[in-house]
Amino acid sequence: MKQNFSKLSILFVSLFLLASCNNSSLSAKTQQTEFPADKDYFLGLRLLEENKQNEAIIKFKNCMKKGSYHCAKRSAQELTRIGSVQDKNKACEELIKKFDDEECKLIAAAQFSSADEITKLLKVTENLNLSEADNELIHFRMKALVKRNNSHLKDEVIEWFTTRQISSEHYKFYRDQLRQFSLSPLSQNDSLNQLSLSPLSQFSPEVKSLLSYRIDLYKKDYHKAFEQAPVFFEYFENGSLEPYGQLVSDIGKAYLYGNDNYYENAVKFQDLANQYKGSPAEFYFWFYAARLFVRAQNYNSQAISCFEKSIACSTTTKQKDNALWYLLDAKITDSYKSTIKDLETYASLWTDPDYFDDFFENLIMQLTVSGEWDLFPILFDQIDGYASKETTAKIAYICARLIQEDNIHTNKKDTKNKIDLYLQRAQNSGTAAYYKLLSAWQQELTEPEVQNLILSPITQEEIPVDYAAENLLKGYVEFGFPEKVYPEWLNFYKKGISTDVSMYLADFLYKCRRENPDYQTLSIRIAARSANISQRALTKEELKLVYPQDFCDFVNTYSQKYNLEPAVVYALIRSESFFDPDVESTAGAIGLTQLMQLTSDDIARKLQIEDYTLTDPETNINFGTYYLSELYERCDKKILQAFFSYNAGITRVRRWLNSSMIEFGEKKNMPGDLFLETVPFAETREYGRKLISASIMYKWLYQNEAEITPYKTIVENYLY
């Protein structure tokens, strides 16, 4: 009887999953109510799967006429893929007539190109903004102009190649269409005589040089580009070629990376900046003069002066932020104190605070290891209100901890108030959980206060909901198209998808993971990004989608066997692979815990396992947990040091720790959170933050209610 019940249970679960992921989970009545006109798009997709094209066409056409915007648009796009060439061409014309945006233009351009409908292709792509439009779309237009020997070709090619960074589409067009015109003069054979009829053959020698030069820089052939650069100065001088900003930027890179006479080249660019004052090239001449002075060494004052002049003549916020970043980086070389003082001037000038996060990451590490602790409160005052939330929280937390550890001396009466102020600011850390979680520990918040902090909304900014987009996404769920959920969600999630709908999608994909393990990874990505822009408080169940517990049998078995907390192993798996058992890094790390082959061979020898496969989940979790536990024991049972050793090697970690203990005057028990800030590699520091945060979250979310561990104890177990 029990056996039969078990079989029935398995059958029920299988049918449930099948219904969730493959087939409609709605009754016909509900479909009609929830998706009155839009349902035809989803039914059309299902009919296509059943090879019922004619019936699908009827559904798509009906939805295109009566459906909400995005479902109607997707229906129109589906019609461009069905039927004969003539049918597809006609569908593309209808698509553009109703939905004239860049996405639809690209679909139509691809179809017209394959059908050799050049006139239609040119009509679809006319009036493109060649400095901003999608490069693939422009590439279709350029190839069509070549086929027609169109008189607009020459001017449009020049505009496309001079107003923006070179892309793979530029390179392909140059390789296939332009390179032959940039070679030696045409010979008398027929094929080359034929080429001479093309508008491309009418390019002046200066323009041909410009095109080939930009391609050389795209291919990073800096030495060749340096050798060719002087001819452009001649062209600029005699007026046969304008000093295009992008071209001058390329020349700057050639001088920076293609030659080591940095000082001479810096002076040359300084002179050119003065010569072309007021032109689009001025910014780039000052900017690269500054970078060349930095490379020359011992010319920091000249570099800073040139950076300031490039900032003064910048024409875009991106140019200004870029020059400001390099200026601040150059100032660090002179003096930490003067750099921080100058932030009073420069912080108000930048536009994108996030752009400077890596600058502050480096500055914080340098201040910490050099013992310039008294500068942290000054730094906080200078950047408060200008730096990103993440950077502000980081500096605030470090200020609090340095005061607590007596590395910063304050008036005894004000000490507690200052620490509390800094910790409260650290709790407003935006999307970075680490400093928020640690500040709650330092303030010894109550359990309800911790829960409120962890689950609180990330942003108060009101984002209008795009209900038509939400209808499209929910339809993929309700009609059973999991493969379409994530790519479509990426199109819309920053443009008006509510937290409710995003978490609904994440939950759906999580349930579909047994059909396809890739859905697990996509579920986490949706849940994590949604949590980072949440406008409302999350629930614990929603956060469990961000921190799932897949492969729990294996994790529980091997964490118990090797004396590690399951939360730590889950944190490792989530951070290393997002629970993808087949993932392989560019460095060759494989599987859930991202093990290298040599390391795995050593582990297999110790565990006396002869044959193994790292993409097998149980084997990978066994090996990864064993390896982490071994490092944990060798690191005096300090999990943060074990995490660092897993990432960077135990020898390095010991060297970093010894150095940090000397700087802080510690003989032992160096506080883990302060040690983290002294690690010399930004990637390793961030690795530690992610794994500590994930360990805390797993322990807090999943601990047994009958055996609640106080939050303070949870954090301390991972940092001490």
Short mmCIF file of N, CA and C in Angstrom, two decimals, residues 150-258:
data_model
loop_
_atom_site.label_atom_id
_atom_site.label_comp_id
_atom_site.label_asym_id
_atom_site.label_seq_id
_atom_site.Cartn_x
_atom_site.Cartn_y
_atom_site.Cartn_z
N ASN A 150 25.12 53.58 -53.63
CA ASN A 150 24.31 54.74 -53.27
C ASN A 150 25.20 55.96 -52.99
N SER A 151 24.75 57.10 -53.42
CA SER A 151 25.56 58.32 -53.28
C SER A 151 25.72 58.74 -51.82
N HIS A 152 24.84 58.27 -50.93
CA HIS A 152 24.94 58.62 -49.52
C HIS A 152 26.03 57.80 -48.80
N LEU A 153 26.51 56.76 -49.46
CA LEU A 153 27.40 55.80 -48.79
C LEU A 153 28.64 56.48 -48.21
N LYS A 154 29.30 57.27 -49.00
CA LYS A 154 30.57 57.87 -48.58
C LYS A 154 30.39 58.67 -47.29
N ASP A 155 29.43 59.58 -47.27
CA ASP A 155 29.23 60.44 -46.10
C ASP A 155 28.80 59.65 -44.88
N GLU A 156 27.95 58.64 -45.10
CA GLU A 156 27.45 57.88 -43.96
C GLU A 156 28.55 57.00 -43.35
N VAL A 157 29.39 56.44 -44.21
CA VAL A 157 30.51 55.64 -43.70
C VAL A 157 31.42 56.51 -42.84
N ILE A 158 31.74 57.69 -43.33
CA ILE A 158 32.62 58.59 -42.59
C ILE A 158 31.99 58.95 -41.24
N GLU A 159 30.70 59.28 -41.25
CA GLU A 159 30.03 59.64 -40.00
C GLU A 159 30.03 58.47 -39.02
N TRP A 160 29.73 57.28 -39.52
CA TRP A 160 29.66 56.10 -38.66
C TRP A 160 31.03 55.79 -38.04
N PHE A 161 32.08 55.96 -38.83
CA PHE A 161 33.43 55.61 -38.37
C PHE A 161 34.12 56.71 -37.57
N THR A 162 33.52 57.88 -37.49
CA THR A 162 34.21 58.98 -36.79
C THR A 162 33.50 59.45 -35.54
N THR A 163 32.25 59.07 -35.34
CA THR A 163 31.48 59.64 -34.23
C THR A 163 31.32 58.72 -33.04
N ARG A 164 31.88 57.51 -33.11
CA ARG A 164 31.68 56.57 -32.00
C ARG A 164 32.82 55.57 -31.92
N GLN A 165 32.84 54.81 -30.84
CA GLN A 165 33.86 53.78 -30.70
C GLN A 165 33.65 52.70 -31.75
N ILE A 166 34.76 52.12 -32.20
CA ILE A 166 34.68 51.06 -33.21
C ILE A 166 34.13 49.79 -32.57
N SER A 167 33.19 49.15 -33.27
CA SER A 167 32.54 47.93 -32.78
C SER A 167 32.90 46.77 -33.70
N SER A 168 32.41 45.58 -33.34
CA SER A 168 32.66 44.41 -34.20
C SER A 168 31.99 44.59 -35.56
N GLU A 169 30.85 45.33 -35.59
CA GLU A 169 30.18 45.57 -36.88
C GLU A 169 31.00 46.51 -37.77
N HIS A 170 31.62 47.52 -37.17
CA HIS A 170 32.54 48.37 -37.94
C HIS A 170 33.64 47.51 -38.55
N TYR A 171 34.21 46.65 -37.71
CA TYR A 171 35.33 45.84 -38.17
C TYR A 171 34.92 44.92 -39.31
N LYS A 172 33.76 44.28 -39.19
CA LYS A 172 33.29 43.37 -40.25
C LYS A 172 33.05 44.13 -41.56
N PHE A 173 32.45 45.31 -41.44
CA PHE A 173 32.19 46.10 -42.65
C PHE A 173 33.51 46.53 -43.29
N TYR A 174 34.45 46.97 -42.49
CA TYR A 174 35.75 47.36 -43.03
C TYR A 174 36.43 46.16 -43.70
N ARG A 175 36.44 45.04 -43.03
CA ARG A 175 37.09 43.83 -43.56
C ARG A 175 36.47 43.40 -44.88
N ASP A 176 35.14 43.41 -44.96
CA ASP A 176 34.46 42.86 -46.14
C ASP A 176 34.26 43.88 -47.26
N GLN A 177 34.16 45.16 -46.91
CA GLN A 177 33.79 46.16 -47.91
C GLN A 177 34.82 47.26 -48.13
N LEU A 178 35.56 47.63 -47.11
CA LEU A 178 36.41 48.82 -47.21
C LEU A 178 37.88 48.53 -47.38
N ARG A 179 38.35 47.41 -46.87
CA ARG A 179 39.79 47.18 -46.84
C ARG A 179 40.41 47.26 -48.24
N GLN A 180 39.67 46.74 -49.21
CA GLN A 180 40.21 46.72 -50.57
C GLN A 180 40.43 48.13 -51.13
N PHE A 181 39.71 49.12 -50.59
CA PHE A 181 39.87 50.49 -51.06
C PHE A 181 40.95 51.23 -50.28
N SER A 182 41.46 50.60 -49.23
CA SER A 182 42.49 51.24 -48.43
C SER A 182 43.86 50.68 -48.75
N LEU A 183 43.91 49.78 -49.76
CA LEU A 183 45.19 49.20 -50.16
C LEU A 183 45.88 50.09 -51.18
N SER A 184 46.87 49.55 -51.88
CA SER A 184 47.60 50.31 -52.88
C SER A 184 46.67 50.71 -54.03
N PRO A 185 47.08 51.68 -54.87
CA PRO A 185 46.22 52.15 -55.98
C PRO A 185 45.73 51.01 -56.86
N LEU A 186 44.58 51.20 -57.45
CA LEU A 186 43.95 50.16 -58.25
C LEU A 186 44.80 49.81 -59.46
N SER A 187 44.88 48.52 -59.74
CA SER A 187 45.57 48.07 -60.96
C SER A 187 44.57 48.06 -62.11
N GLN A 188 45.00 47.55 -63.24
CA GLN A 188 44.16 47.64 -64.43
C GLN A 188 43.32 46.40 -64.69
N ASN A 189 43.35 45.42 -63.78
CA ASN A 189 42.54 44.23 -64.08
C ASN A 189 41.06 44.55 -63.91
N ASP A 190 40.21 43.69 -64.48
CA ASP A 190 38.79 43.99 -64.57
C ASP A 190 38.13 44.17 -63.21
N SER A 191 38.46 43.27 -62.29
CA SER A 191 37.77 43.32 -61.00
C SER A 191 38.07 44.62 -60.28
N LEU A 192 39.31 45.09 -60.34
CA LEU A 192 39.65 46.33 -59.67
C LEU A 192 39.09 47.53 -60.41
N ASN A 193 39.04 47.44 -61.75
CA ASN A 193 38.40 48.52 -62.50
C ASN A 193 36.93 48.64 -62.10
N GLN A 194 36.32 47.49 -61.86
CA GLN A 194 34.93 47.50 -61.43
C GLN A 194 34.80 48.19 -60.07
N LEU A 195 35.77 47.92 -59.20
CA LEU A 195 35.74 48.54 -57.88
C LEU A 195 35.82 50.06 -57.98
N SER A 196 36.52 50.55 -58.98
CA SER A 196 36.71 51.99 -59.09
C SER A 196 35.41 52.72 -59.35
N LEU A 197 34.36 51.99 -59.73
CA LEU A 197 33.06 52.61 -59.96
C LEU A 197 32.31 52.86 -58.67
N SER A 198 32.73 52.24 -57.59
CA SER A 198 32.02 52.35 -56.32
C SER A 198 32.27 53.71 -55.67
N PRO A 199 31.26 54.25 -54.97
CA PRO A 199 31.49 55.49 -54.21
C PRO A 199 32.62 55.35 -53.20
N LEU A 200 32.86 54.11 -52.74
CA LEU A 200 33.93 53.90 -51.76
C LEU A 200 35.29 54.25 -52.35
N SER A 201 35.43 54.09 -53.66
CA SER A 201 36.72 54.39 -54.29
C SER A 201 37.00 55.89 -54.31
N GLN A 202 35.96 56.68 -54.00
CA GLN A 202 36.12 58.14 -54.04
C GLN A 202 36.64 58.71 -52.73
N PHE A 203 36.89 57.83 -51.74
CA PHE A 203 37.46 58.31 -50.50
C PHE A 203 38.82 58.95 -50.75
N SER A 204 39.06 60.04 -50.08
CA SER A 204 40.37 60.68 -50.19
C SER A 204 41.40 59.84 -49.45
N PRO A 205 42.69 60.02 -49.75
CA PRO A 205 43.73 59.29 -49.02
C PRO A 205 43.63 59.51 -47.51
N GLU A 206 43.24 60.75 -47.12
CA GLU A 206 43.13 61.05 -45.69
C GLU A 206 42.05 60.20 -45.03
N VAL A 207 40.89 60.07 -45.68
CA VAL A 207 39.79 59.29 -45.11
C VAL A 207 40.14 57.81 -45.09
N LYS A 208 40.79 57.32 -46.17
CA LYS A 208 41.22 55.92 -46.18
C LYS A 208 42.17 55.65 -45.01
N SER A 209 43.07 56.59 -44.74
CA SER A 209 44.00 56.43 -43.62
C SER A 209 43.25 56.42 -42.30
N LEU A 210 42.26 57.31 -42.19
CA LEU A 210 41.47 57.39 -40.97
C LEU A 210 40.76 56.07 -40.68
N LEU A 211 40.12 55.51 -41.71
CA LEU A 211 39.37 54.26 -41.53
C LEU A 211 40.29 53.12 -41.11
N SER A 212 41.39 52.96 -41.80
CA SER A 212 42.29 51.85 -41.48
C SER A 212 42.94 52.06 -40.11
N TYR A 213 43.19 53.33 -39.75
CA TYR A 213 43.81 53.63 -38.47
C TYR A 213 42.90 53.25 -37.31
N ARG A 214 41.64 53.58 -37.43
CA ARG A 214 40.70 53.24 -36.36
C ARG A 214 40.57 51.74 -36.21
N ILE A 215 40.66 51.01 -37.30
CA ILE A 215 40.61 49.55 -37.22
C ILE A 215 41.87 49.01 -36.55
N ASP A 216 43.03 49.59 -36.85
CA ASP A 216 44.28 49.17 -36.19
C ASP A 216 44.17 49.32 -34.68
N LEU A 217 43.57 50.43 -34.25
CA LEU A 217 43.40 50.64 -32.81
C LEU A 217 42.39 49.66 -32.22
N TYR A 218 41.34 49.34 -32.99
CA TYR A 218 40.36 48.35 -32.54
C TYR A 218 41.04 47.00 -32.31
N LYS A 219 42.02 46.68 -33.16
CA LYS A 219 42.76 45.42 -33.04
C LYS A 219 43.93 45.53 -32.05
N LYS A 220 44.05 46.73 -31.42
CA LYS A 220 45.11 46.99 -30.43
C LYS A 220 46.51 46.84 -31.00
N ASP A 221 46.65 47.22 -32.24
CA ASP A 221 47.97 47.21 -32.87
C ASP A 221 48.61 48.59 -32.60
N TYR A 222 49.02 48.79 -31.34
CA TYR A 222 49.43 50.12 -30.90
C TYR A 222 50.75 50.57 -31.53
N HIS A 223 51.69 49.67 -31.72
CA HIS A 223 52.98 50.06 -32.29
C HIS A 223 52.82 50.55 -33.73
N LYS A 224 52.05 49.82 -34.51
CA LYS A 224 51.79 50.24 -35.88
C LYS A 224 51.05 51.58 -35.89
N ALA A 225 50.09 51.72 -35.00
CA ALA A 225 49.31 52.95 -34.94
C ALA A 225 50.18 54.14 -34.55
N PHE A 226 51.15 53.90 -33.65
CA PHE A 226 52.06 54.99 -33.25
C PHE A 226 52.89 55.46 -34.44
N GLU A 227 53.38 54.51 -35.20
CA GLU A 227 54.22 54.85 -36.35
C GLU A 227 53.44 55.64 -37.40
N GLN A 228 52.15 55.36 -37.53
CA GLN A 228 51.34 56.02 -38.55
C GLN A 228 50.77 57.36 -38.09
N ALA A 229 50.81 57.62 -36.79
CA ALA A 229 50.13 58.80 -36.24
C ALA A 229 50.61 60.13 -36.81
N PRO A 230 51.93 60.33 -37.05
CA PRO A 230 52.37 61.66 -37.51
C PRO A 230 51.66 62.17 -38.76
N VAL A 231 51.24 61.26 -39.65
CA VAL A 231 50.59 61.72 -40.88
C VAL A 231 49.29 62.45 -40.56
N PHE A 232 48.62 62.06 -39.46
CA PHE A 232 47.36 62.72 -39.11
C PHE A 232 47.59 64.14 -38.63
N PHE A 233 48.71 64.37 -37.95
CA PHE A 233 49.01 65.74 -37.54
C PHE A 233 49.21 66.63 -38.77
N GLU A 234 49.79 66.05 -39.82
CA GLU A 234 49.95 66.79 -41.08
C GLU A 234 48.58 67.10 -41.68
N TYR A 235 47.70 66.08 -41.69
CA TYR A 235 46.35 66.28 -42.22
C TYR A 235 45.62 67.37 -41.44
N PHE A 236 45.74 67.34 -40.10
CA PHE A 236 45.08 68.36 -39.28
C PHE A 236 45.64 69.74 -39.62
N GLU A 237 46.95 69.79 -39.81
CA GLU A 237 47.65 71.06 -40.04
C GLU A 237 47.22 71.69 -41.36
N ASN A 238 47.15 70.87 -42.42
CA ASN A 238 46.81 71.44 -43.74
C ASN A 238 45.30 71.50 -44.00
N GLY A 239 44.52 71.05 -43.03
CA GLY A 239 43.06 71.16 -43.15
C GLY A 239 42.41 70.11 -44.00
N SER A 240 43.15 69.07 -44.41
CA SER A 240 42.55 68.03 -45.25
C SER A 240 41.77 67.00 -44.43
N LEU A 241 41.91 67.05 -43.11
CA LEU A 241 41.16 66.15 -42.24
C LEU A 241 40.89 66.87 -40.93
N GLU A 242 39.64 66.78 -40.47
CA GLU A 242 39.30 67.39 -39.19
C GLU A 242 39.87 66.55 -38.04
N PRO A 243 40.22 67.20 -36.93
CA PRO A 243 40.68 66.44 -35.76
C PRO A 243 39.49 65.84 -34.99
N TYR A 244 38.88 64.80 -35.56
CA TYR A 244 37.73 64.15 -34.92
C TYR A 244 38.11 63.67 -33.52
N GLY A 245 37.19 63.86 -32.58
CA GLY A 245 37.47 63.47 -31.20
C GLY A 245 37.85 62.01 -31.05
N GLN A 246 37.09 61.11 -31.70
CA GLN A 246 37.37 59.68 -31.57
C GLN A 246 38.72 59.33 -32.19
N LEU A 247 39.09 60.01 -33.29
CA LEU A 247 40.38 59.75 -33.92
C LEU A 247 41.51 60.22 -33.01
N VAL A 248 41.36 61.39 -32.42
CA VAL A 248 42.39 61.89 -31.51
C VAL A 248 42.52 60.98 -30.29
N SER A 249 41.39 60.45 -29.82
CA SER A 249 41.44 59.49 -28.72
C SER A 249 42.26 58.26 -29.10
N ASP A 250 42.06 57.78 -30.34
CA ASP A 250 42.84 56.64 -30.82
C ASP A 250 44.32 56.97 -30.89
N ILE A 251 44.64 58.18 -31.37
CA ILE A 251 46.04 58.60 -31.44
C ILE A 251 46.64 58.65 -30.03
N GLY A 252 45.85 59.14 -29.09
CA GLY A 252 46.31 59.17 -27.70
C GLY A 252 46.66 57.80 -27.18
N LYS A 253 45.81 56.82 -27.48
CA LYS A 253 46.09 55.44 -27.05
C LYS A 253 47.36 54.91 -27.71
N ALA A 254 47.56 55.26 -28.99
CA ALA A 254 48.75 54.81 -29.69
C ALA A 254 50.02 55.34 -29.02
N TYR A 255 50.00 56.62 -28.62
CA TYR A 255 51.16 57.21 -27.96
C TYR A 255 51.33 56.67 -26.54
N LEU A 256 50.22 56.32 -25.90
CA LEU A 256 50.28 55.81 -24.52
C LEU A 256 50.81 54.39 -24.45
N TYR A 257 50.37 53.55 -25.42
CA TYR A 257 50.70 52.12 -25.36
C TYR A 257 51.68 51.66 -26.43
N GLY A 258 51.97 52.53 -27.42
CA GLY A 258 52.80 52.09 -28.53
C GLY A 258 54.21 52.65 -28.54
#
